[in-house]
Amino acid sequence: MADTTPFSFGRRFGLMAVPLAKGFATIVVSTVVLIVLCAIFAPSAVTAGSLMGSLPFASVLAIVGLGQMLVVQQGGFDLSVPGSVSLAVVIATHMPNGNDAALMQAVLVAFGFALAAGVLNGVMVAYFRLNAIVATIGMNALLYSAVFAISGGVPRITTKALAAIAGGQTLGIPHSVIFALAVLIAVSFVLKKTVAGRRFEAIGANPLAARAAGLRVKPYQALAYVVAQLHYCLAGILIAGITREPTAFQGNSLLLPSVAVVVLAGTSLLGGRGFPISVVIAAFFLNQLSQFALSIGVPYSAQTIVQALALVFGIGVYSIDWTRRFKTTKQHSTEEENHENVEV
Amino acid sequence: MIALAEIVPVDRAEHMTATQAAKPLVRLSRVSKSFGAVRALSDVSVDIFAGEVHAILGENGAGKSTLMNIITGVLQPNTGTIEFEGRNVMPLSPESSSQLGIAISYQHPAILPDMTVLENLQVSLPARVFAGGRTDVIARRLLDDIGLHVALNARVETLTIAQKHLLELAKALAVDPKVLILDEPTAALDQDATDMLFQRVRKLKDAGTAVIYITHRLAELRQIADRVTVLRDGRHRGSMLARDITNRELLDLIVGRTLASAFPPKCADAAPQVNFAVRGLSGGKFTDVSFEVGRGQIIGIAGVEGNGQSDLMRALAGLQPSTGEIVMGGKPLAQRTLKDMAAYMPSDRHAEGLAADLTIRENATFAALDRFASAGVLSRRREVEEVRGVFNSLAVKATGLEARVGSLSGGNQQKVVMSRALLSEPAYILADEPTQGVDVGARFEIYRILREVSDAGTPVIVNSSDAAELEGLCDIVIVMSRGRVVETLRGNEITEARIVGAAVEADTQAHHIDEARRRADGFGARLRHFAQTDNATVIPLVVVAAALALFVAGQNENYLSAFNISNILILATALGFIALGQTIALLMGGIDLSVGPLAGFLVVIGSFFINDGNPASTMALGFVLMFGAAIVVGLINGVLIRFANFTPIAATLAMFIGLQGMSFVLRDGPGGYISFGVIDMLTWRVGPVPVAFVVMVALAIAFEVGLRRLRPGWQLRAVGSDEQAARRIGIRTDRTFVLGYVAVSVLTAVGAVMLMAQIGVGDPAQGVNYTLGSITAVVLGGTSLLGGRGTFVGSVLGAVLLTEVLNAVSFMGLSQSYQYGFQGLLILAAALIYTTARHRREA
């Protein structure tokens, strides 16, 4: 019996401790297997040149995924990814219209919009108890309304400065990769090392327990949507720099992958602990999977099917944990106190 | 036992066995049931006789509910047999049990809050109950019999707790059961209702029904029971005729436990200085509670579970509002500071005490993180040191600080919760059932810690349904019954027998918040009732749609031309059919994001077959393939959600993207013109009105009627309203969900046929917007996102209104930006209005 052994302090702890194990191991092993498969069947997908071409997109996906992760951690779901990424793209290209001097201003405006959208999402979901799907679907439509108001649906060419900042390389490393790593470090540090981050994780893991322990749950739930929007905005600005002439619908293709990387990294869609490092690796994995599929001749149009299958696979891997979570939540819901139950 | 033959002549004995001591109707033999390592029932044998009221007595956790769940087939025993009328009926399922004539009234009613009283009766009861008469007349009689005077069309959610219990009783009584199980039926009832229930029970008994009556109250047992069985700790302590046993003897059987081990010594000071007091506190389920705690004293709250104790604890923790005074060190505390000052150890450790996802360390510290941080950044070293310190003093046994909290035993889990309470340095500690599910060894450590905390000057309040625990631990015990303090015991008065006695002998009346009975007559009342129905949104929608039409017509008179109206209606038809499907998903408490791409995908399929120049058989094949693909997609969605544990969003989002890819695989651009003949047929109009639109409206009305009048409709709403209750009343929930998602896809296929007529070509990029459109239409229509209530007619109106808005935008020459903007504003405004309106009603 585990009970009879006295308490021992011999184990190591830290960011890489036990809870990380399952999701982290799954995604790392999958990635390694994928690279090996690439090396055997599609060597062209793992050359330095092709990696330099695809890594920026993996980085953008990583940043969007980290944002989505925060929302999913609180048991939410953010369907406004396409609108907010597209809006950031459009603002970053249309406002300066090729003029480097106006870039800074455009970036600030983009973040201002993101902040407003995030606050609205957060207030609607956390305080007015709106269903997260409906709130963010509505917000997505509003964001697209702004996209069309600004751009009329027509693309414009990126400024040179932005192309250099977002699309350039330093010491052979694409800048977007550096951005993604910086965001990863920031998110990991705040989540794991600060009071606010640890409370955020506890609230996501069990809002009822957090409330019973006296924590204020709603502000943290709302905050998830705000910070997520800032992530999407940064991703959008990076896309504007990486792509020479980005379309007004650049964000559409990011919605499903953003959810898929969160799930592949091991965060339950019912909320709970977040795994920032795993999310970033999952973004690389998903991106590489597309490259692999292309190299072995799967048509470009079928890419989304590959992504959908990856998502289904990801959920399938963790579904054992899910069953347990489902059962515990169901057993304890008594009808008289159901009003505050967290919607899945 | 002495055989009858030994004391009376053989022929008389046979006669007696045949008449008086008849064969038992239900016989449970040597039944055992374990949950994991916990033995809920060991070797229990009980005989239930026809024409008798058989009371089952026992403390919380004695195994009464488990035994009942075995008789109703909800649980399967590990060993033992169940005989019914002498026949072995194992294995028993809820369905076969009710077929045998076993009916149960649950302690927590299995009712569906979003449905009306009448619908609850109809969905729970077999059709034969309503055969041979008008449904409403029969239902009215069922309710009158039990004294439940509420409108048949009242939503169950609006009933009081007592009325809900009466409804639950009415359902059990309606089937004229052979065996009727009543699980604490009077807990929420007032005296009149209790008397009426007892009359009904006596009548049933005289008619030969066997009644199993679970109760905590000896007074009730004396009024109603013929025979009594006592359970304790899952064991059968004895069965006898009620008249042969005194209350004293019964209490001994119920309690009868000697605690061998030593509790920590109690407070030595007879009259310590008071440091925590509660005066005239009232709240959720308790009224006028007062007590005082002196330094070094532990106060216990006792009573039969569900008599307001946990509400009191939650109010003291600041988790529920209350009125009255809570005084700490002479100063009254403000409501909002309670949360920060109290450390509350919840009774339901898994739901409220622990976060299973987090490690032991994280669980222990999440309420006290401030203490380990400088400028918001945590010091791992300080955190670990503090946790080690408290774990050592609490003797927590774990393999490491970073193990999952779920890997600990119940006792150690509770110590982790306790560590969190201590680390947060609270002003007072509230321990709700601190030793539930905790092994004996750990129990006494928990008692020791609570005593140490109390000795150190922190007030400790313990709620427990284990009277022996309170006897050993507490210096003062207040006993609650029906929300009031019925006895305050001190010092030597605190004995298990006095505590249990005070709780079970109390005859206080159920405490009722005044129920405002609505008068159910007059036009005003009917209007109020309509405003609460699911279809209430129809009127504002029609008004808004008409106002918008008039406004736009004022700007441009062509807007109301026959051509444009016809155009709007045709466009609304495709969206309307898809919205009807989405309504079903939302009614089940789910959502289907894949409808848009599915519609697009089906059009692409159709574009390969339904072309001019193809024979009719090829075109027919096209339609068959469209519907076949839809059914497959619906099945996949349903199976992923129900059997692979996907959330509806995850499953249908994956399907969304997958289907989009499939469309592009089939066609990389627009191609395959749809046959003009087919398009003409689909868009055939009478005057300005397309026939397809009329069909859709008729279908919506038919669905609306089916939703409220037919069993599949009730089942659909039942699973969305409360899945667990639906399962307890015998609905096959998995099948309902899967068929529901198939229905969503089939309706989407009908919408796709109309979409095909609109765009006239197989375009892989089309259709996606219908996901947003359909959700907007359904939300506008007023269907609840929480499941259980919705309206097909509202969804159709929502679809018309949305189409009208989009059409008006282009009519007034506004840009695409406005299309998105209006759609976003509409959905958010509707969701906000409906959500807040419903919250207010719940509050």
PDB file of N, CA and C in Angstrom, chain B residues 421-466:
ATOM      1  N   ALA B 421      -5.889  24.485   3.808  1.00  0.00           N
ATOM      2  CA  ALA B 421      -6.591  25.330   4.770  1.00  0.00           C
ATOM      3  C   ALA B 421      -5.597  25.943   5.750  1.00  0.00           C
ATOM      4  N   LEU B 422      -4.660  25.145   6.252  1.00  0.00           N
ATOM      5  CA  LEU B 422      -3.716  25.652   7.250  1.00  0.00           C
ATOM      6  C   LEU B 422      -2.729  26.637   6.627  1.00  0.00           C
ATOM      7  N   LEU B 423      -2.265  26.332   5.403  1.00  0.00           N
ATOM      8  CA  LEU B 423      -1.282  27.203   4.761  1.00  0.00           C
ATOM      9  C   LEU B 423      -1.848  28.588   4.483  1.00  0.00           C
ATOM     10  N   SER B 424      -3.159  28.677   4.284  1.00  0.00           N
ATOM     11  CA  SER B 424      -3.744  29.977   3.958  1.00  0.00           C
ATOM     12  C   SER B 424      -3.924  30.827   5.210  1.00  0.00           C
ATOM     13  N   GLU B 425      -3.504  30.321   6.356  1.00  0.00           N
ATOM     14  CA  GLU B 425      -3.569  31.052   7.629  1.00  0.00           C
ATOM     15  C   GLU B 425      -4.929  31.703   7.830  1.00  0.00           C
ATOM     16  N   PRO B 426      -5.968  30.872   7.959  1.00  0.00           N
ATOM     17  CA  PRO B 426      -7.323  31.410   8.012  1.00  0.00           C
ATOM     18  C   PRO B 426      -7.670  31.965   9.396  1.00  0.00           C
ATOM     19  N   ALA B 427      -8.742  32.796   9.428  1.00  0.00           N
ATOM     20  CA  ALA B 427      -9.260  33.288  10.688  1.00  0.00           C
ATOM     21  C   ALA B 427     -10.073  32.208  11.389  1.00  0.00           C
ATOM     22  N   TYR B 428     -10.746  31.358  10.612  1.00  0.00           N
ATOM     23  CA  TYR B 428     -11.460  30.223  11.192  1.00  0.00           C
ATOM     24  C   TYR B 428     -11.560  29.104  10.157  1.00  0.00           C
ATOM     25  N   ILE B 429     -11.753  27.879  10.663  1.00  0.00           N
ATOM     26  CA  ILE B 429     -11.766  26.722   9.763  1.00  0.00           C
ATOM     27  C   ILE B 429     -13.137  26.068   9.787  1.00  0.00           C
ATOM     28  N   LEU B 430     -13.650  25.767   8.593  1.00  0.00           N
ATOM     29  CA  LEU B 430     -14.928  25.086   8.457  1.00  0.00           C
ATOM     30  C   LEU B 430     -14.664  23.726   7.833  1.00  0.00           C
ATOM     31  N   ALA B 431     -14.909  22.672   8.590  1.00  0.00           N
ATOM     32  CA  ALA B 431     -14.649  21.330   8.065  1.00  0.00           C
ATOM     33  C   ALA B 431     -15.981  20.631   7.848  1.00  0.00           C
ATOM     34  N   ASP B 432     -16.336  20.452   6.555  1.00  0.00           N
ATOM     35  CA  ASP B 432     -17.614  19.823   6.220  1.00  0.00           C
ATOM     36  C   ASP B 432     -17.357  18.338   5.992  1.00  0.00           C
ATOM     37  N   GLU B 433     -17.899  17.501   6.832  1.00  0.00           N
ATOM     38  CA  GLU B 433     -17.687  16.048   6.757  1.00  0.00           C
ATOM     39  C   GLU B 433     -16.197  15.725   6.577  1.00  0.00           C
ATOM     40  N   PRO B 434     -15.367  16.096   7.549  1.00  0.00           N
ATOM     41  CA  PRO B 434     -13.918  15.983   7.312  1.00  0.00           C
ATOM     42  C   PRO B 434     -13.425  14.541   7.198  1.00  0.00           C
ATOM     43  N   THR B 435     -14.171  13.562   7.675  1.00  0.00           N
ATOM     44  CA  THR B 435     -13.638  12.200   7.641  1.00  0.00           C
ATOM     45  C   THR B 435     -14.409  11.292   6.697  1.00  0.00           C
ATOM     46  N   GLN B 436     -15.252  11.883   5.822  1.00  0.00           N
ATOM     47  CA  GLN B 436     -15.990  11.035   4.885  1.00  0.00           C
ATOM     48  C   GLN B 436     -15.012  10.367   3.908  1.00  0.00           C
ATOM     49  N   GLY B 437     -15.120   9.067   3.769  1.00  0.00           N
ATOM     50  CA  GLY B 437     -14.244   8.342   2.851  1.00  0.00           C
ATOM     51  C   GLY B 437     -12.800   8.316   3.318  1.00  0.00           C
ATOM     52  N   VAL B 438     -12.588   8.435   4.619  1.00  0.00           N
ATOM     53  CA  VAL B 438     -11.236   8.442   5.164  1.00  0.00           C
ATOM     54  C   VAL B 438     -11.078   7.203   6.043  1.00  0.00           C
ATOM     55  N   ASP B 439      -9.934   6.520   5.898  1.00  0.00           N
ATOM     56  CA  ASP B 439      -9.756   5.294   6.674  1.00  0.00           C
ATOM     57  C   ASP B 439      -9.549   5.608   8.156  1.00  0.00           C
ATOM     58  N   VAL B 440      -9.730   4.594   8.986  1.00  0.00           N
ATOM     59  CA  VAL B 440      -9.795   4.814  10.435  1.00  0.00           C
ATOM     60  C   VAL B 440      -8.529   5.479  10.965  1.00  0.00           C
ATOM     61  N   GLY B 441      -7.361   4.992  10.538  1.00  0.00           N
ATOM     62  CA  GLY B 441      -6.115   5.545  11.055  1.00  0.00           C
ATOM     63  C   GLY B 441      -6.023   7.038  10.806  1.00  0.00           C
ATOM     64  N   ALA B 442      -6.310   7.439   9.558  1.00  0.00           N
ATOM     65  CA  ALA B 442      -6.199   8.849   9.196  1.00  0.00           C
ATOM     66  C   ALA B 442      -7.244   9.686   9.924  1.00  0.00           C
ATOM     67  N   ARG B 443      -8.391   9.083  10.204  1.00  0.00           N
ATOM     68  CA  ARG B 443      -9.430   9.826  10.910  1.00  0.00           C
ATOM     69  C   ARG B 443      -8.907  10.442  12.191  1.00  0.00           C
ATOM     70  N   PHE B 444      -8.216   9.616  12.973  1.00  0.00           N
ATOM     71  CA  PHE B 444      -7.812  10.107  14.280  1.00  0.00           C
ATOM     72  C   PHE B 444      -6.704  11.136  14.157  1.00  0.00           C
ATOM     73  N   GLU B 445      -5.935  11.049  13.093  1.00  0.00           N
ATOM     74  CA  GLU B 445      -4.952  12.106  12.866  1.00  0.00           C
ATOM     75  C   GLU B 445      -5.657  13.410  12.528  1.00  0.00           C
ATOM     76  N   ILE B 446      -6.725  13.304  11.738  1.00  0.00           N
ATOM     77  CA  ILE B 446      -7.469  14.512  11.385  1.00  0.00           C
ATOM     78  C   ILE B 446      -8.083  15.131  12.644  1.00  0.00           C
ATOM     79  N   TYR B 447      -8.614  14.268  13.523  1.00  0.00           N
ATOM     80  CA  TYR B 447      -9.165  14.799  14.780  1.00  0.00           C
ATOM     81  C   TYR B 447      -8.072  15.519  15.567  1.00  0.00           C
ATOM     82  N   ARG B 448      -6.905  14.903  15.615  1.00  0.00           N
ATOM     83  CA  ARG B 448      -5.801  15.482  16.386  1.00  0.00           C
ATOM     84  C   ARG B 448      -5.427  16.871  15.828  1.00  0.00           C
ATOM     85  N   ILE B 449      -5.363  16.940  14.463  1.00  0.00           N
ATOM     86  CA  ILE B 449      -4.973  18.222  13.874  1.00  0.00           C
ATOM     87  C   ILE B 449      -6.022  19.290  14.160  1.00  0.00           C
ATOM     88  N   LEU B 450      -7.303  18.923  13.986  1.00  0.00           N
ATOM     89  CA  LEU B 450      -8.356  19.900  14.246  1.00  0.00           C
ATOM     90  C   LEU B 450      -8.253  20.398  15.690  1.00  0.00           C
ATOM     91  N   ARG B 451      -7.983  19.498  16.596  1.00  0.00           N
ATOM     92  CA  ARG B 451      -7.875  19.875  18.005  1.00  0.00           C
ATOM     93  C   ARG B 451      -6.677  20.807  18.224  1.00  0.00           C
ATOM     94  N   GLU B 452      -5.576  20.499  17.563  1.00  0.00           N
ATOM     95  CA  GLU B 452      -4.393  21.364  17.720  1.00  0.00           C
ATOM     96  C   GLU B 452      -4.661  22.770  17.198  1.00  0.00           C
ATOM     97  N   VAL B 453      -5.339  22.834  16.036  1.00  0.00           N
ATOM     98  CA  VAL B 453      -5.672  24.133  15.455  1.00  0.00           C
ATOM     99  C   VAL B 453      -6.553  24.911  16.418  1.00  0.00           C
ATOM    100  N   SER B 454      -7.519  24.216  16.974  1.00  0.00           N
ATOM    101  CA  SER B 454      -8.446  24.861  17.899  1.00  0.00           C
ATOM    102  C   SER B 454      -7.709  25.333  19.152  1.00  0.00           C
ATOM    103  N   ASP B 455      -6.817  24.500  19.673  1.00  0.00           N
ATOM    104  CA  ASP B 455      -6.045  24.876  20.860  1.00  0.00           C
ATOM    105  C   ASP B 455      -5.210  26.118  20.601  1.00  0.00           C
ATOM    106  N   ALA B 456      -4.744  26.238  19.341  1.00  0.00           N
ATOM    107  CA  ALA B 456      -3.909  27.385  19.003  1.00  0.00           C
ATOM    108  C   ALA B 456      -4.733  28.658  18.868  1.00  0.00           C
ATOM    109  N   GLY B 457      -6.049  28.556  19.030  1.00  0.00           N
ATOM    110  CA  GLY B 457      -6.873  29.763  19.045  1.00  0.00           C
ATOM    111  C   GLY B 457      -7.670  30.017  17.793  1.00  0.00           C
ATOM    112  N   THR B 458      -7.586  29.144  16.776  1.00  0.00           N
ATOM    113  CA  THR B 458      -8.383  29.318  15.563  1.00  0.00           C
ATOM    114  C   THR B 458      -9.716  28.585  15.749  1.00  0.00           C
ATOM    115  N   PRO B 459     -10.826  29.286  15.635  1.00  0.00           N
ATOM    116  CA  PRO B 459     -12.111  28.599  15.793  1.00  0.00           C
ATOM    117  C   PRO B 459     -12.287  27.497  14.748  1.00  0.00           C
ATOM    118  N   VAL B 460     -12.815  26.348  15.185  1.00  0.00           N
ATOM    119  CA  VAL B 460     -13.034  25.224  14.276  1.00  0.00           C
ATOM    120  C   VAL B 460     -14.495  24.817  14.351  1.00  0.00           C
ATOM    121  N   ILE B 461     -15.127  24.718  13.175  1.00  0.00           N
ATOM    122  CA  ILE B 461     -16.527  24.304  13.100  1.00  0.00           C
ATOM    123  C   ILE B 461     -16.595  23.062  12.227  1.00  0.00           C
ATOM    124  N   VAL B 462     -17.167  22.001  12.770  1.00  0.00           N
ATOM    125  CA  VAL B 462     -17.199  20.725  12.065  1.00  0.00           C
ATOM    126  C   VAL B 462     -18.640  20.345  11.798  1.00  0.00           C
ATOM    127  N   ASN B 463     -18.961  20.058  10.523  1.00  0.00           N
ATOM    128  CA  ASN B 463     -20.273  19.478  10.225  1.00  0.00           C
ATOM    129  C   ASN B 463     -20.074  18.004   9.939  1.00  0.00           C
ATOM    130  N   SER B 464     -20.862  17.163  10.599  1.00  0.00           N
ATOM    131  CA  SER B 464     -20.702  15.731  10.380  1.00  0.00           C
ATOM    132  C   SER B 464     -22.022  15.021  10.561  1.00  0.00           C
ATOM    133  N   SER B 465     -22.244  14.026   9.719  1.00  0.00           N
ATOM    134  CA  SER B 465     -23.446  13.209   9.909  1.00  0.00           C
ATOM    135  C   SER B 465     -23.109  11.985  10.757  1.00  0.00           C
ATOM    136  N   ASP B 466     -21.852  11.878  11.196  1.00  0.00           N
ATOM    137  CA  ASP B 466     -21.438  10.770  12.051  1.00  0.00           C
ATOM    138  C   ASP B 466     -21.492  11.248  13.495  1.00  0.00           C
TER     139      ASP B 466
END
